[in-house]
Structures are given as C-alpha cells and as structure tokens.
C-alpha cells in the first residue's frame, strides 16, 4: 500500500514568476532536538547536479544531516538515505536524474527503510513533481530550493510518522542563516552572497526555481569570510546568479558589490573569486576595486551568451556586443593578462547560420581564456518557450545544427584558450594544490589556469609557486619553485 503524504505543497510556475517587492525574511536555523538523533548509526549518499549554487546547498544539506547523526557513504548501495540535489537548467540534466532514479529503484527491495529524496531546482517545476508522483513512487521526499533547512523535519515525517512529503514553495524566498555546513574542501569555500535572480533572461528557468534576488547582510558575509580565514581556508568564491546586483534590494542602506569586494579585500583571506557577473551590471567601481589586486583574483567570468545583437535582444540580456566589447576593453586596460571566461549558448530560437557566423566572429574577437558552450534547451514556461510555442516552434533550431555549432565553438575555444595559456610560459604563478596523484600535483593558478607539476615539497591544499614550462589546454605544465610558508 502506498504511503500517505504528511505535506502536499506543489510548485506553481505562475506564482514563482511574481515579484511582489516584499521585504525578505531572515530565518536563523537551529536543529530541533526532536530530530537530532534520527540519523544515528545511519548513512547518507548525496548526488549533486548543476552549478556552484547547488554545490553550496549540498554542503548545507550535509551539515544538517551530520548534525542529525548521519554519516556519509560514497556509494548509494550502502546508504539509508539517498538525496538528489538537482539542476533544471537544461533538459539533459533532468533526464540524467530520471535515469538515476530508475536505476536505484531496486535498492528499496534490499533495504525497505531506504529513504529517497529529490530536491533542488527540478523540484520547483510542476511538470517534474507531477511526474515523480505518478511514475517514481520510490521517492519519499520532494522539497525545493527555499526550504533546504527543513530536511530534518521531512526525514522525521518519513521515519516517525511513516508518511511521504512534497513541500515546495513557489514564493520569492527568504534568507536562511546559521545552517551548519560540511564543506567539500578544506582550503576552498563557497560563500553565498545572494540568492535568486530577477533578470528573467528569456531562456532561463532560474528566476522561477530560485526566486527573487535577495542579498545577505554584509556583516554576515564578512564574518563568514573572516571565520573561514581563521579556520585556515585560503580561497573563497562569492556566489550569486548576478553578483553585480548585490545590494540592490537593501532598503536601509546603499551598499553594492563593489563595497562588499572592497571590505573583503581588507580581510585575511588569501584568495577571493566571484561568480557570476552580468555584463550590464558590472560597474566601473567593481573593476576599480578588482584592480587593487591583492587577494582579489584576476579572473572574471562574464557570460556573453551570444555574439549576435539580434539574439541578445531576444534573450533579454539588455546589452549589445559593442557595450560588451567596451567592458572587455576597460577591464583589460587595468589587467592586460586577466582571464576572462564566458558562457555561450548556441541554437537559440531564430539563430540562423548568418547570425551564428556573426556571433562566432565576435566570440573569436573576445579572446577568452575559456568558454563554456551550451546548446539551447527550451525550458517549459519561460518566455522564450512560450513565444516559440505560439508560432508552433517554427523558429527552433534543430538538434543536429546545435551540435555542429557547439562543436565549432568548442574548436574555437581550444585555439583561444591555448593562445591565452601560452602567455604564461616562463612566468611564475601561485597554485593551490588540489590533489596529488602518482607524484603529480594538480591545481589552479590565481587566474584560474589548471596546472600540473611533479611534486618536490608541495603538499595537498598548500599554496605553491610554479614556473610554467608548457602551455596546454585544459592543463598547463610547470615545475615547483617553492612552497609558500604560511
Ligand atoms: N539552455 C541552455 N543553456 C542554458 N543556460 C541557461 N539556460 C539555458 C537553457 N535554457 C546556460 C547559460 C548560463 C549557464 C549557467 O547555463 O549560458 O550562463
Ligand atoms: Fe538565468 Fe539570466 Fe539570471 Fe543568469 S542572469 S540566472 S542566465 S536569468
């Protein structure tokens, strides 16, 4: 007999689109003693899909689970709790999750007490949750991006109340502070500075799945970074869908991303990165703060999305290529060697071969250090999807053409990425050693070049000086100069 639900709150994409300009609530998490022993002697396995935002959320999920007594296992067959923290940005990410859910279905036969959880961006979509209800009864808990901090309560509902849970909110979202975290790395940390997105690029589902833009208080961020530095963390990556919109929602103060970056520049953390920047909102003040150098790393991820004005307009990106070009010029006038990277989408509705060829030329002219290329994936309920549906998808680019264009841009990426890397041959760069395998160390330089070198003194997680001897993409080679003493 199938179990009843203790909660049944379904997502609603129409509500998720609304922006009511209400003040954001700040919730402070603490573990309810009722839940604190539920995981004792039990194990969990967590699979994370998608962006850094999801990786950061997974660290919070782990923090709560371990506070409840659960311990991590790296294989789902041994787990008492399996969590899928999912991504909705492209259809193939969703299909992979459905494949995995099918694959592990039989695990419940061996362990009837196994709990299966679906959370993250897919849970925020009506069609997905309906499909889970109908075709994947093995899933016990579904919750979304706004209520990660309630996973303890949902597990209680399943174990103690013997119920299933669907609890997804399609509201604008709160900020939840004080959630415990178990970080994946002990030298590099994600730091959320804001949540949500109000850009509504026409292709993108994120404003629906993650709610409105809401900024964490500067004090909370600065204190987190200072504590991380004290604990021995070397690098923080500040996270937001559009970090340049940081602070726009403060009604009691004027405090921008440039102000935040400048305040973090004064802390003891050795490396600061941030992602993602929006070309329209990246202001001169931020570039001037970046130019102070020091702990602010010379890498800027500045997604262009398309190199065609026609397509950029349809995407609602709110800039054109000459504006973007001027931004690159300004940034490079401060840092000639900065690593500028970008996301690019091909095969957006109406991208004919003429528009693609123009876009290709523009992308080539940007001389990126690296590009991430994606085939456009129509996302239900987004503006681009609905507009295209009206004309029976007659403006859609076929999958084969998308594939060819992805390949064209991947080849271009290899050429330009290698050209960029050649500039560093003969230079000494600073690398954090992320792993050592068979006497070879791997890590990233300040400007985010992947580097490998034979180990002399280097230890995992140390900052090391490396002389670059050979440019390569994706990995350049070098030799160790000396370990930086801390
Ligand atoms: N299809 C393909 N790629 C997308 N992205 C966002 N939405 C879509 C979509 N519907 C890409 C953008 C973004 C990156 C994280 O994912 O390039 O910058
Ligand atoms: Fe999506 Fe655009 Fe927001 Fe990025 S800025 S998350 S692409 S809507």
CSV table of N, CA and C in Angstrom, one decimal, residues 256 258-259 261-262 282-291:
chain,number,residue,atom,x,y,z
A,256,UNK,N,27.0,48.2,-2.3
A,256,UNK,CA,27.0,47.5,-3.6
A,256,UNK,C,28.0,46.3,-3.5
A,258,UNK,N,30.7,46.3,-5.2
A,258,UNK,CA,32.0,46.9,-5.1
A,258,UNK,C,32.4,47.2,-3.7
A,259,UNK,N,31.4,47.6,-2.9
A,259,UNK,CA,31.6,47.9,-1.5
A,259,UNK,C,32.0,46.6,-0.8
A,261,UNK,N,33.2,43.8,-2.1
A,261,UNK,CA,34.5,43.3,-2.5
A,261,UNK,C,35.6,44.1,-1.8
A,262,UNK,N,35.4,45.4,-1.7
A,262,UNK,CA,36.4,46.2,-1.0
A,262,UNK,C,36.6,45.8,0.4
A,282,UNK,N,27.9,44.9,-14.4
A,282,UNK,CA,29.3,45.0,-13.9
A,282,UNK,C,29.7,46.5,-14.0
A,283,UNK,N,29.9,47.2,-12.9
A,283,UNK,CA,30.2,48.6,-13.0
A,283,UNK,C,31.7,48.9,-12.8
A,284,UNK,N,32.0,50.2,-13.2
A,284,UNK,CA,33.4,50.6,-13.2
A,284,UNK,C,34.0,50.5,-11.8
A,285,UNK,N,33.1,50.8,-10.8
A,285,UNK,CA,33.6,50.8,-9.4
A,285,UNK,C,34.1,49.4,-9.1
A,286,UNK,N,33.4,48.4,-9.5
A,286,UNK,CA,33.8,47.0,-9.2
A,286,UNK,C,35.2,46.7,-9.9
A,287,UNK,N,35.3,47.2,-11.1
A,287,UNK,CA,36.6,47.0,-11.9
A,287,UNK,C,37.7,47.7,-11.1
A,288,UNK,N,37.4,48.9,-10.6
A,288,UNK,CA,38.5,49.6,-9.9
A,288,UNK,C,38.9,48.9,-8.6
A,289,UNK,N,37.9,48.3,-7.9
A,289,UNK,CA,38.2,47.5,-6.7
A,289,UNK,C,39.1,46.3,-7.1
A,290,UNK,N,38.6,45.6,-8.2
A,290,UNK,CA,39.4,44.5,-8.6
A,290,UNK,C,40.8,44.8,-8.9
A,291,UNK,N,41.0,46.0,-9.5
A,291,UNK,CA,42.3,46.5,-9.9
A,291,UNK,C,43.3,46.7,-8.7
